[in-house]
mmCIF file of C-alpha atoms in Angstrom:
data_model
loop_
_atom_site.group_PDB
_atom_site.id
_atom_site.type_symbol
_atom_site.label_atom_id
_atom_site.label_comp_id
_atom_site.label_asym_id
_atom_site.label_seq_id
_atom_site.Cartn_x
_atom_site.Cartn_y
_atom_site.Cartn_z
ATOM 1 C CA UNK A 1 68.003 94.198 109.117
ATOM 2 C CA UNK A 2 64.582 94.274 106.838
ATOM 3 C CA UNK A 3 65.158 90.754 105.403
ATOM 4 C CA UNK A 4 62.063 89.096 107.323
ATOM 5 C CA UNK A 5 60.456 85.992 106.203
ATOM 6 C CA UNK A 6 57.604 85.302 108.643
ATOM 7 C CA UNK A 7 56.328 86.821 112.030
ATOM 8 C CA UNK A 8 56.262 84.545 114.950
ATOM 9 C CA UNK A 9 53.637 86.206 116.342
ATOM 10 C CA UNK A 10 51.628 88.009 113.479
ATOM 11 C CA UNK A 11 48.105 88.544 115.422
ATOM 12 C CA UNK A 12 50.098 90.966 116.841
ATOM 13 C CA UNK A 13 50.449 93.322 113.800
ATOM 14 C CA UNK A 14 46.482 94.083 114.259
ATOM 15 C CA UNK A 15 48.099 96.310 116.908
ATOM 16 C CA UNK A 16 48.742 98.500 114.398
ATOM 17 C CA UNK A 17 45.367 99.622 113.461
ATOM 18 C CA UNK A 18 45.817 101.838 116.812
ATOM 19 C CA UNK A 19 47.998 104.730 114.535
ATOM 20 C CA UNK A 20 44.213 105.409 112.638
ATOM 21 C CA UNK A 21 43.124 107.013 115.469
ATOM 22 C CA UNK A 22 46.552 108.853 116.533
ATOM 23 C CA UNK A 23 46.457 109.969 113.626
ATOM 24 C CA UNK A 24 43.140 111.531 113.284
ATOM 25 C CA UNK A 25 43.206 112.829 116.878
ATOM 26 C CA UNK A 26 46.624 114.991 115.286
ATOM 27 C CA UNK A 27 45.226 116.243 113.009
ATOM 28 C CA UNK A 28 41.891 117.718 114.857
ATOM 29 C CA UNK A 29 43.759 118.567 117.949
ATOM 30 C CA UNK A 30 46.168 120.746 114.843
ATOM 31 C CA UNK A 31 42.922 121.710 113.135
ATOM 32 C CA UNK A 32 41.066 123.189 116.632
ATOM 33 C CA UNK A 33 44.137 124.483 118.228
ATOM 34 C CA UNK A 34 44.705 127.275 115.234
ATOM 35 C CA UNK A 35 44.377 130.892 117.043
ATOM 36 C CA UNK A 36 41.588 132.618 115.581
ATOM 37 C CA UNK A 37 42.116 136.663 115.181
ATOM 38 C CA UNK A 38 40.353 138.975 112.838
ATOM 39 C CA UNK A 39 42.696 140.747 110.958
ATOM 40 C CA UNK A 40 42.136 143.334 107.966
ATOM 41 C CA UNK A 41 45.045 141.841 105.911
ATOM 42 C CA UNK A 42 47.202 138.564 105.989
ATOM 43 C CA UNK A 43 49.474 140.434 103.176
ATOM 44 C CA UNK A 44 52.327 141.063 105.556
ATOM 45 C CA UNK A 45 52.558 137.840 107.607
ATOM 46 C CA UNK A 46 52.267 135.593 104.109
ATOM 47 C CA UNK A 47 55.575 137.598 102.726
ATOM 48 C CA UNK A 48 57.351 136.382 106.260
ATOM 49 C CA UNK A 49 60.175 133.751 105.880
ATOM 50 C CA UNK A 50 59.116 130.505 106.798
ATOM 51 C CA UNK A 51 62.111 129.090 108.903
ATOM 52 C CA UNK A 52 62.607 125.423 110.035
ATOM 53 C CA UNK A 53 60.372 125.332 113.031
ATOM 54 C CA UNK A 54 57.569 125.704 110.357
ATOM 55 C CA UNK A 55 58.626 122.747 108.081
ATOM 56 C CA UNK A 56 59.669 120.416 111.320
ATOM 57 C CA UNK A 57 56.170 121.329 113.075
ATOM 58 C CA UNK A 58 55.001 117.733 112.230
ATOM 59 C CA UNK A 59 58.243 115.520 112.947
ATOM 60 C CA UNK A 60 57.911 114.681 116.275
ATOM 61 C CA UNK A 61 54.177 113.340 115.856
ATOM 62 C CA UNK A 62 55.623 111.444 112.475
ATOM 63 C CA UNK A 63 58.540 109.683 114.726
ATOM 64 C CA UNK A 64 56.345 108.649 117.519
ATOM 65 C CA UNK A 65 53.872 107.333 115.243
ATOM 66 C CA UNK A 66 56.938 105.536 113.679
ATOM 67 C CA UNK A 67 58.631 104.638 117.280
ATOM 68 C CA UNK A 68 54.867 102.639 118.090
ATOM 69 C CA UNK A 69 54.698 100.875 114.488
ATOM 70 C CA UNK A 70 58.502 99.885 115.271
ATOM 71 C CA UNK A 71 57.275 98.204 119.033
ATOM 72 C CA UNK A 72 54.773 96.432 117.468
ATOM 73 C CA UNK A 73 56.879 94.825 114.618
ATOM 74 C CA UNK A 74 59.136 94.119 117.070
ATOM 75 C CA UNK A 75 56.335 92.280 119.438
ATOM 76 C CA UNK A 76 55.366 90.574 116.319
ATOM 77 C CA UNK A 77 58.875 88.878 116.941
ATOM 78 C CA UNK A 78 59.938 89.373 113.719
ATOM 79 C CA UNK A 79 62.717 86.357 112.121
ATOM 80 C CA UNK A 80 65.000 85.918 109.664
ATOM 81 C CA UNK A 81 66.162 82.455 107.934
ATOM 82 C CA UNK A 82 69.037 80.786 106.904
ATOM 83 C CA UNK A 83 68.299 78.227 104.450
ATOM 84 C CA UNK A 84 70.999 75.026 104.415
ATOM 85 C CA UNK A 85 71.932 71.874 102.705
ATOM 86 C CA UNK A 86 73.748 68.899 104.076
ATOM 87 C CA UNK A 87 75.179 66.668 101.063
ATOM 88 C CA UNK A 88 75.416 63.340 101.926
ATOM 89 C CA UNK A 89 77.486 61.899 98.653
ATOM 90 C CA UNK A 90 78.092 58.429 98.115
ATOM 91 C CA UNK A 91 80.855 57.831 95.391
ATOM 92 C CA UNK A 92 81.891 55.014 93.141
ATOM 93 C CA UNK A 93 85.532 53.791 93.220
ATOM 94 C CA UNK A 94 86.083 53.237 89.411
ATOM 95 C CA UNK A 95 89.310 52.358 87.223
ATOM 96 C CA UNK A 96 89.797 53.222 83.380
ATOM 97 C CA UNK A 97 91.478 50.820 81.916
ATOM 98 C CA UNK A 98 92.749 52.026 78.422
ATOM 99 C CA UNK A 99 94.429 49.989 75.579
ATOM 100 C CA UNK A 100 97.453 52.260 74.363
ATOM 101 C CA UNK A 101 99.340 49.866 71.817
ATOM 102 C CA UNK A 102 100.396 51.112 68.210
ATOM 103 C CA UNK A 103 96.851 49.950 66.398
ATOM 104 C CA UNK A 104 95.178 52.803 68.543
ATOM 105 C CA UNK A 105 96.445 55.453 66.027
ATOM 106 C CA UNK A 106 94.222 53.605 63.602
ATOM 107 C CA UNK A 107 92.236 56.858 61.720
ATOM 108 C CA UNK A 108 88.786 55.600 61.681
ATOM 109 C CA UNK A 109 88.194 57.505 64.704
ATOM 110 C CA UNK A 110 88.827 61.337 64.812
ATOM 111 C CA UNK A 111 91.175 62.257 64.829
ATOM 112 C CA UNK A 112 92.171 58.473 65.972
ATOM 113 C CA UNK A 113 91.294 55.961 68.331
ATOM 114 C CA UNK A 114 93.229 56.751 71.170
ATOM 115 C CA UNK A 115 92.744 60.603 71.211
ATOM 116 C CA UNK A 116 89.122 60.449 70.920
ATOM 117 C CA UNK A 117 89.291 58.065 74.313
ATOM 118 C CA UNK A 118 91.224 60.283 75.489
ATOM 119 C CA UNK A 119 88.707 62.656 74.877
ATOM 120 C CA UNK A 120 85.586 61.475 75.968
ATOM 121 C CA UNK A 121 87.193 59.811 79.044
ATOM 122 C CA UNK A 122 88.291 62.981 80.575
ATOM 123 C CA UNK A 123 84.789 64.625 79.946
ATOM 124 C CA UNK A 124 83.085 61.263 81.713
ATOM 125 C CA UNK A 125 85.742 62.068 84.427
ATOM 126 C CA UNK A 126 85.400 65.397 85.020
ATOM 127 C CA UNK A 127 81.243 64.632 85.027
ATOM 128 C CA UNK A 128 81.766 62.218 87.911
ATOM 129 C CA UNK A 129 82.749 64.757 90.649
ATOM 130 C CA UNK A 130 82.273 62.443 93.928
ATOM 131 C CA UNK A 131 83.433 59.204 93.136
ATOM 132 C CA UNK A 132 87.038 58.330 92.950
ATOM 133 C CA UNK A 133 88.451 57.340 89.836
ATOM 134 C CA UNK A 134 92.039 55.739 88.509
ATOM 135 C CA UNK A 135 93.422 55.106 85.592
ATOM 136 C CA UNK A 136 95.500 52.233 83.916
ATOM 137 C CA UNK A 137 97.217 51.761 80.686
ATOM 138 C CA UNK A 138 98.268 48.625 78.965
ATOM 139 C CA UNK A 139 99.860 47.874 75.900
ATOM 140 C CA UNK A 140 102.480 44.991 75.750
ATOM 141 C CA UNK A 141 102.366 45.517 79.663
ATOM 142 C CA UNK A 142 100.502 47.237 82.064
ATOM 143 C CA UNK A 143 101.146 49.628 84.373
ATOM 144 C CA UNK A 144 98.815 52.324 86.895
ATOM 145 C CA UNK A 145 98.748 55.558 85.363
ATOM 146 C CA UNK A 146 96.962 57.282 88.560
ATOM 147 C CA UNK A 147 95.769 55.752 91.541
ATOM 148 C CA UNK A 148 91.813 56.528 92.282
ATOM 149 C CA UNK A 149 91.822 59.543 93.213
ATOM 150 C CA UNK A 150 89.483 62.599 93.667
ATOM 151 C CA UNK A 151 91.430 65.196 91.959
ATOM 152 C CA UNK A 152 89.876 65.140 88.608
ATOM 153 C CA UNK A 153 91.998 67.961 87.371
ATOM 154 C CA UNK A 154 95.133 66.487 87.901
ATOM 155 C CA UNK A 155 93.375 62.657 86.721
ATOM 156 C CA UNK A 156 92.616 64.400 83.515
ATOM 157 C CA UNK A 157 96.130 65.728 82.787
ATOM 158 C CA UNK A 158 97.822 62.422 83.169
ATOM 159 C CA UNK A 159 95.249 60.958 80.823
ATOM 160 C CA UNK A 160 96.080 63.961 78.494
ATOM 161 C CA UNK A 161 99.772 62.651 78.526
ATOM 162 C CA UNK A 162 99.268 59.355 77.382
ATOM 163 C CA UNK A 163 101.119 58.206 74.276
ATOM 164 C CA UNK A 164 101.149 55.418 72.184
ATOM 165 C CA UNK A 165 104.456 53.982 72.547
ATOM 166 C CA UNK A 166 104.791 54.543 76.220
ATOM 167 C CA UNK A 167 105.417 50.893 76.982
ATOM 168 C CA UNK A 168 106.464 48.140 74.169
ATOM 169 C CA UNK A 169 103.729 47.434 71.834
ATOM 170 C CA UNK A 170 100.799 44.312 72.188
ATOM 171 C CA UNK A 171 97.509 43.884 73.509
ATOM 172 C CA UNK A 172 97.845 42.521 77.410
ATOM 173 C CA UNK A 173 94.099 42.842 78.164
ATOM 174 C CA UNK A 174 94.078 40.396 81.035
ATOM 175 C CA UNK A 175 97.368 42.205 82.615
ATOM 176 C CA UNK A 176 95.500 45.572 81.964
ATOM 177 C CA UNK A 177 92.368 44.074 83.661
ATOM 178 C CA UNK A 178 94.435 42.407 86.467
ATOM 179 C CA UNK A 179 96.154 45.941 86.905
ATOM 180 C CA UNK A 180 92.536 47.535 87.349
ATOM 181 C CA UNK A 181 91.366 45.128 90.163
ATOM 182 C CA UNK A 182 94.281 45.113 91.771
ATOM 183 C CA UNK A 183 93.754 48.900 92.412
ATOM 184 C CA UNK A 184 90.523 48.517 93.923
ATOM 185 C CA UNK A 185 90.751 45.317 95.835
ATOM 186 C CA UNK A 186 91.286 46.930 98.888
ATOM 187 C CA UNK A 187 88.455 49.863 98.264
ATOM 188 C CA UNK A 188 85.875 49.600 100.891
ATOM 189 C CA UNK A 189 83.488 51.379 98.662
ATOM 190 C CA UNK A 190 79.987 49.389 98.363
ATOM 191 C CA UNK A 191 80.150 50.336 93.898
ATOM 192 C CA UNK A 192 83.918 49.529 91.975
ATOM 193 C CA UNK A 193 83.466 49.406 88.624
ATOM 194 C CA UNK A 194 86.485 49.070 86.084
ATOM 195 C CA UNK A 195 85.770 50.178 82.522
ATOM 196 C CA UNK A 196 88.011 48.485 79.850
ATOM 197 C CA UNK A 197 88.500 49.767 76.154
ATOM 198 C CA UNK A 198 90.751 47.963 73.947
ATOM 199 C CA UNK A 199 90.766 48.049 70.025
ATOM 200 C CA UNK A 200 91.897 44.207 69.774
ATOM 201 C CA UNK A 201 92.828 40.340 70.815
ATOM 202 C CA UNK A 202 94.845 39.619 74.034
ATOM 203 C CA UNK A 203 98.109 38.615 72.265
ATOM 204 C CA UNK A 204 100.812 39.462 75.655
ATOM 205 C CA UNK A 205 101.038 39.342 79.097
ATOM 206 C CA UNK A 206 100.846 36.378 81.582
ATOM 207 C CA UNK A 207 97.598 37.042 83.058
ATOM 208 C CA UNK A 208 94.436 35.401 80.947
ATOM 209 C CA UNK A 209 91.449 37.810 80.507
ATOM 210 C CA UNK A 210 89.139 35.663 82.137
ATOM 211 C CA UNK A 211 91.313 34.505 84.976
ATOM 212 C CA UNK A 212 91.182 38.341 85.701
ATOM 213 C CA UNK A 213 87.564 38.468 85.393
ATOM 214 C CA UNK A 214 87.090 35.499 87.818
ATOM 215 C CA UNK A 215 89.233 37.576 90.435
ATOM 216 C CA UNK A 216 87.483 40.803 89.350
ATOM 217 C CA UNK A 217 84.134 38.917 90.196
ATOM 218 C CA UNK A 218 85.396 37.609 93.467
ATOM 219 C CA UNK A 219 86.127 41.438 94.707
ATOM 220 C CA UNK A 220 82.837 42.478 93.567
ATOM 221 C CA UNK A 221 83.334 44.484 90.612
ATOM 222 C CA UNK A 222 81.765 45.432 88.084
ATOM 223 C CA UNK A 223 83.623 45.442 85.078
ATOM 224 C CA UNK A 224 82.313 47.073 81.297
ATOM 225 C CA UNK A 225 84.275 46.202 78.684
ATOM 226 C CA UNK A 226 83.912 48.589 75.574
ATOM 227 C CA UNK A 227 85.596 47.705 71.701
ATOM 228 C CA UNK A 228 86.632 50.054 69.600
ATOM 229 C CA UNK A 229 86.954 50.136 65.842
ATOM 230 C CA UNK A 230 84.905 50.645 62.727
ATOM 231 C CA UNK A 231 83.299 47.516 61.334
ATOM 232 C CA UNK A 232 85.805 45.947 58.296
ATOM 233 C CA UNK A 233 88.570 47.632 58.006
ATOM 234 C CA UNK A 234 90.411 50.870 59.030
ATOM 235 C CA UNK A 235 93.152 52.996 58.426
ATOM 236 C CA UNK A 236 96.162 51.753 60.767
ATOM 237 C CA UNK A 237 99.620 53.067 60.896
ATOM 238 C CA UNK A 238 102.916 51.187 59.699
ATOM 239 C CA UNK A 239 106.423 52.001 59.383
ATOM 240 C CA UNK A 240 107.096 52.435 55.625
ATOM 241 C CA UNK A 241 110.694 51.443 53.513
ATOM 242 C CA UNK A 242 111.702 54.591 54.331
ATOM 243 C CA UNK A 243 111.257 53.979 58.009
ATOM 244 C CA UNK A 244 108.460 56.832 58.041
ATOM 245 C CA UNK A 245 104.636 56.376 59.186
ATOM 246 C CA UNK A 246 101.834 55.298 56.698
ATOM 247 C CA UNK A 247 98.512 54.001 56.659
ATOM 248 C CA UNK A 248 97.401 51.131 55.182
ATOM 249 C CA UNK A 249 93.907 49.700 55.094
ATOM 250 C CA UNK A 250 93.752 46.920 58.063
ATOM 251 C CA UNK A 251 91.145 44.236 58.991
ATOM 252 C CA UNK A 252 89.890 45.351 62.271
ATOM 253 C CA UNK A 253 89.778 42.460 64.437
ATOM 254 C CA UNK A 254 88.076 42.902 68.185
ATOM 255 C CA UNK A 255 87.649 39.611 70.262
ATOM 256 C CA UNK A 256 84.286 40.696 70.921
ATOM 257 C CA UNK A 257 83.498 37.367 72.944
ATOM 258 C CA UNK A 258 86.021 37.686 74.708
ATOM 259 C CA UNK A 259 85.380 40.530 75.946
ATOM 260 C CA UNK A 260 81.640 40.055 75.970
ATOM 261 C CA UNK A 261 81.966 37.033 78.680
ATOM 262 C CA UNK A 262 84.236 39.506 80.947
ATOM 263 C CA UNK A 263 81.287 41.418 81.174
ATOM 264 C CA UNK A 264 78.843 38.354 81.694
ATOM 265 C CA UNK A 265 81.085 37.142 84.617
ATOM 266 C CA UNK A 266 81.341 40.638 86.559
ATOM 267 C CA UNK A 267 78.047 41.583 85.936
ATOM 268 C CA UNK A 268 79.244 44.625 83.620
ATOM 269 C CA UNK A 269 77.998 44.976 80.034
ATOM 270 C CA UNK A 270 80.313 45.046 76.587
ATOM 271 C CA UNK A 271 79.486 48.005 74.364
ATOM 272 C CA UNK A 272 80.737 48.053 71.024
ATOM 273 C CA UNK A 273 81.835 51.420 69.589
ATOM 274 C CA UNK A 274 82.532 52.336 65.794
ATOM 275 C CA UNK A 275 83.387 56.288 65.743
ATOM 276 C CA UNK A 276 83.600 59.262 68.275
ATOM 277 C CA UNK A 277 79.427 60.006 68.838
ATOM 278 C CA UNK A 278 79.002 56.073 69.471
ATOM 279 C CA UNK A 279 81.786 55.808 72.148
ATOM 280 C CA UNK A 280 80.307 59.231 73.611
ATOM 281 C CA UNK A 281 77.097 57.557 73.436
ATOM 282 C CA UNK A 282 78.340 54.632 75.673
ATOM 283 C CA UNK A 283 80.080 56.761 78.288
ATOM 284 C CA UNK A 284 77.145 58.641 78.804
ATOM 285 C CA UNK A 285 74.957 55.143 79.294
ATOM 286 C CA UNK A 286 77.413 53.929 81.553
ATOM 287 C CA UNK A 287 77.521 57.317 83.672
ATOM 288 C CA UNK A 288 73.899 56.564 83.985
ATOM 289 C CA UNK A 289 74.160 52.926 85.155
ATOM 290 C CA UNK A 290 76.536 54.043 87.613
ATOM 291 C CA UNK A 291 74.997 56.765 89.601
ATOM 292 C CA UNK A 292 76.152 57.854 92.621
ATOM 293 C CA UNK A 293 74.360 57.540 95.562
ATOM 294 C CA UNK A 294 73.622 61.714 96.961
ATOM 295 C CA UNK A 295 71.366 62.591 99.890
ATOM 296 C CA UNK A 296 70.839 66.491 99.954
ATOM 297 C CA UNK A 297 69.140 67.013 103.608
ATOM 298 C CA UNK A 298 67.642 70.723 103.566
ATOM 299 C CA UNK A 299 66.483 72.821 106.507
ATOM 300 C CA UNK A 300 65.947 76.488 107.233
ATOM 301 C CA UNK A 301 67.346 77.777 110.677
ATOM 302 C CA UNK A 302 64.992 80.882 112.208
ATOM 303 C CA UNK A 303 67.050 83.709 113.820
ATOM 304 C CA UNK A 304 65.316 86.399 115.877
ATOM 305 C CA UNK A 305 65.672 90.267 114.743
ATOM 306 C CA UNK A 306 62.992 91.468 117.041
ATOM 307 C CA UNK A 307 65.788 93.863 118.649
ATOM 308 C CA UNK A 308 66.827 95.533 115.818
ATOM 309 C CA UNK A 309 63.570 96.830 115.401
ATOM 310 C CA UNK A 310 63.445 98.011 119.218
ATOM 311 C CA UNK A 311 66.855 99.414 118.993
ATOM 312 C CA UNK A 312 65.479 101.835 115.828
ATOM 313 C CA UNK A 313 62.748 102.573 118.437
ATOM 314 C CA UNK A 314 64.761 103.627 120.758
ATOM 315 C CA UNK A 315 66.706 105.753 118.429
ATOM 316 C CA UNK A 316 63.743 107.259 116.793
ATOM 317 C CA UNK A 317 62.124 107.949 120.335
ATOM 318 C CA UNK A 318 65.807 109.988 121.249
ATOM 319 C CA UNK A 319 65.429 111.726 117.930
ATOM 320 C CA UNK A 320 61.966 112.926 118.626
ATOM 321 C CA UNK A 321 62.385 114.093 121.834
ATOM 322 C CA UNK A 322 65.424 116.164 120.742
ATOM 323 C CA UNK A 323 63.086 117.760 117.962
ATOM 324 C CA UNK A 324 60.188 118.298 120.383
ATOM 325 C CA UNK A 325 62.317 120.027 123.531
ATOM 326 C CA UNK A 326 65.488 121.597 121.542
ATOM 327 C CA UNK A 327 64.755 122.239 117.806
ATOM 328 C CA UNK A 328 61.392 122.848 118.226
ATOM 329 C CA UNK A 329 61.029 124.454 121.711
ATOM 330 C CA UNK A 330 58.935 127.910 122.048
ATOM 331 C CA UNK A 331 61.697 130.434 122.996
ATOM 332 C CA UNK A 332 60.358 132.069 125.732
#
């Protein structure tokens, strides 16, 4: 009820300078009106009991002079507020395109390639609350993970369930890309980006890269293309004589033109990355090139408490009079 942040009518309040002189009249009308009667000792009335009439002899003067500082407060039209925020948020459709084949478990990245995408995609997804986001995977083939969608939480599970080996082994980067678009031809969102990673050279599929990127570029989007891989060589896994897994130093080989020229066509950008900080380093600059459009509208909505105050009048004023004509009356 006391949670007041302005006065609609504050002159009022000067009102209140009008308890000085209520007061001071008390306290000489209590000061003049004591009886005055010679006495030859005051021994025997001091050791009287004092009962409750004597300690409440002031309370109904101290509630009217509340009941009048109440009326004025409340002709000062006191108001609360209610501050609010409309959030107008404009998203950005985007697809994830991710390179699963069998050179992904290359150890050059911690604690390899594709787990450390893995990684640092789900963080870029979970950091991208209003836009809607998919995700593809291609090896050998490609196929759509999760339509864009905005439940992140769910998004980031199936990217946590990704596995090399999932589909048969290659490098389809134009049926990966093709896979992407198709999933957000139809978006009528004004931003759709597709981020691709891939760790090497389009060796499968029956879509050419670029052919995608032409069609990519024809449905407005964007696309950033990102290689992955340490500069030289790397640790990639092979099946041994035995039939188990080992790694054996491999050239790493990125078509970097390739994927460079995507970029060039759909107005994206290629980054190159060469362990887990760099390839954090480039989700976080493309989470900045792609920001989401958010108008926050605030206002602050006034609500009148003026009868609160009167309503404590009123019960003050029924309190006093109680005190002044039954607690306090003179028995006759």
């Amino acid at each position: 009820m006391f949670d007041i942040v302005r006065f609609e009518n504050p002159r009022v309040l000067w009102l209140l300078v009008v308890l000085a002189p209520m007061v001071a009249y008390y306290v000489y009308r209590t000061v003049q009106g004591r009886a005055a009667i010679r006495v030859s000792t005051v021994g025997g009335v001091q050791r009287l009991r004092r009962t409750y009439r004597y300690w409440l002899r002031h309370a109904p003067f101290v509630l009217r002079s509340l009941v009048v500082a109440l009326v004025i407060f409340a002709m000062a039209r006191p108001q609360s507020s209610e501050d609010r925020q409309n959030v107008n948020a404009e998203g950005i459709d985007i697809v994830m395109a991710l390179d699963i084949s069998g050179s992904m478990l290359a150890r050059d990245f911690t604690p390899d390639r594709l787990t450390a995408a893995k990684d640092i995609g789900s963080k870029f997804i979970i950091g991208r609350p209003t836009d809607r986001i998919g995700l593809v995977v291609f090896a050998g083939e490609a196929f759509t993970q999760s339509p864009i969608t905005t439940d992140h939480v769910s998004l980031v599970n199936l990217m946590n369930q990704i596995e090399s080996g999932m589909i048969d082994d290659g490098t389809a980067i134009g049926n990966g890309l093709a896979t992407a678009v198709n999933r957000l031809k139809e978006s009528d969102s004004p931003s759709k980006v597709v981020i691709l990673l891939t760790d090497g050279v389009n060796n499968s599929g029956q879509i050419d890269p670029l052919t995608a990127a032409d069609i990519a570029a024809d449905y407005g989007i964007r696309v950033y293309t990102i290689g992955v891989g340490t500069e030289g060589v790397a640790p990639m896994p092979a099946l041994n004589a035995w039939g188990g897994v080992s790694f054996v130093q491999s050239k790493v080989e990125i078509d970097e033109k390739m994927l460079r020229e995507i970029a060039e066509k759909t107005g994206g950008r290629y980054f190159r990355a060469t362990d887990n900080t760099k390839l954090a380093e480039i989700y976080a600059e493309i989470n900045q090139l792609e920001k989401a459009k958010v108008e926050v509208e605030n206002f602050v909505k006034y609500s009148e408490v003026y009868h609160l105050w009167l309503l404590l009048a009123v019960g003050l004023l029924l309190v006093e009079i109680l005190c002044r004509y039954l607690f306090l009356r003179q028995i006759p």
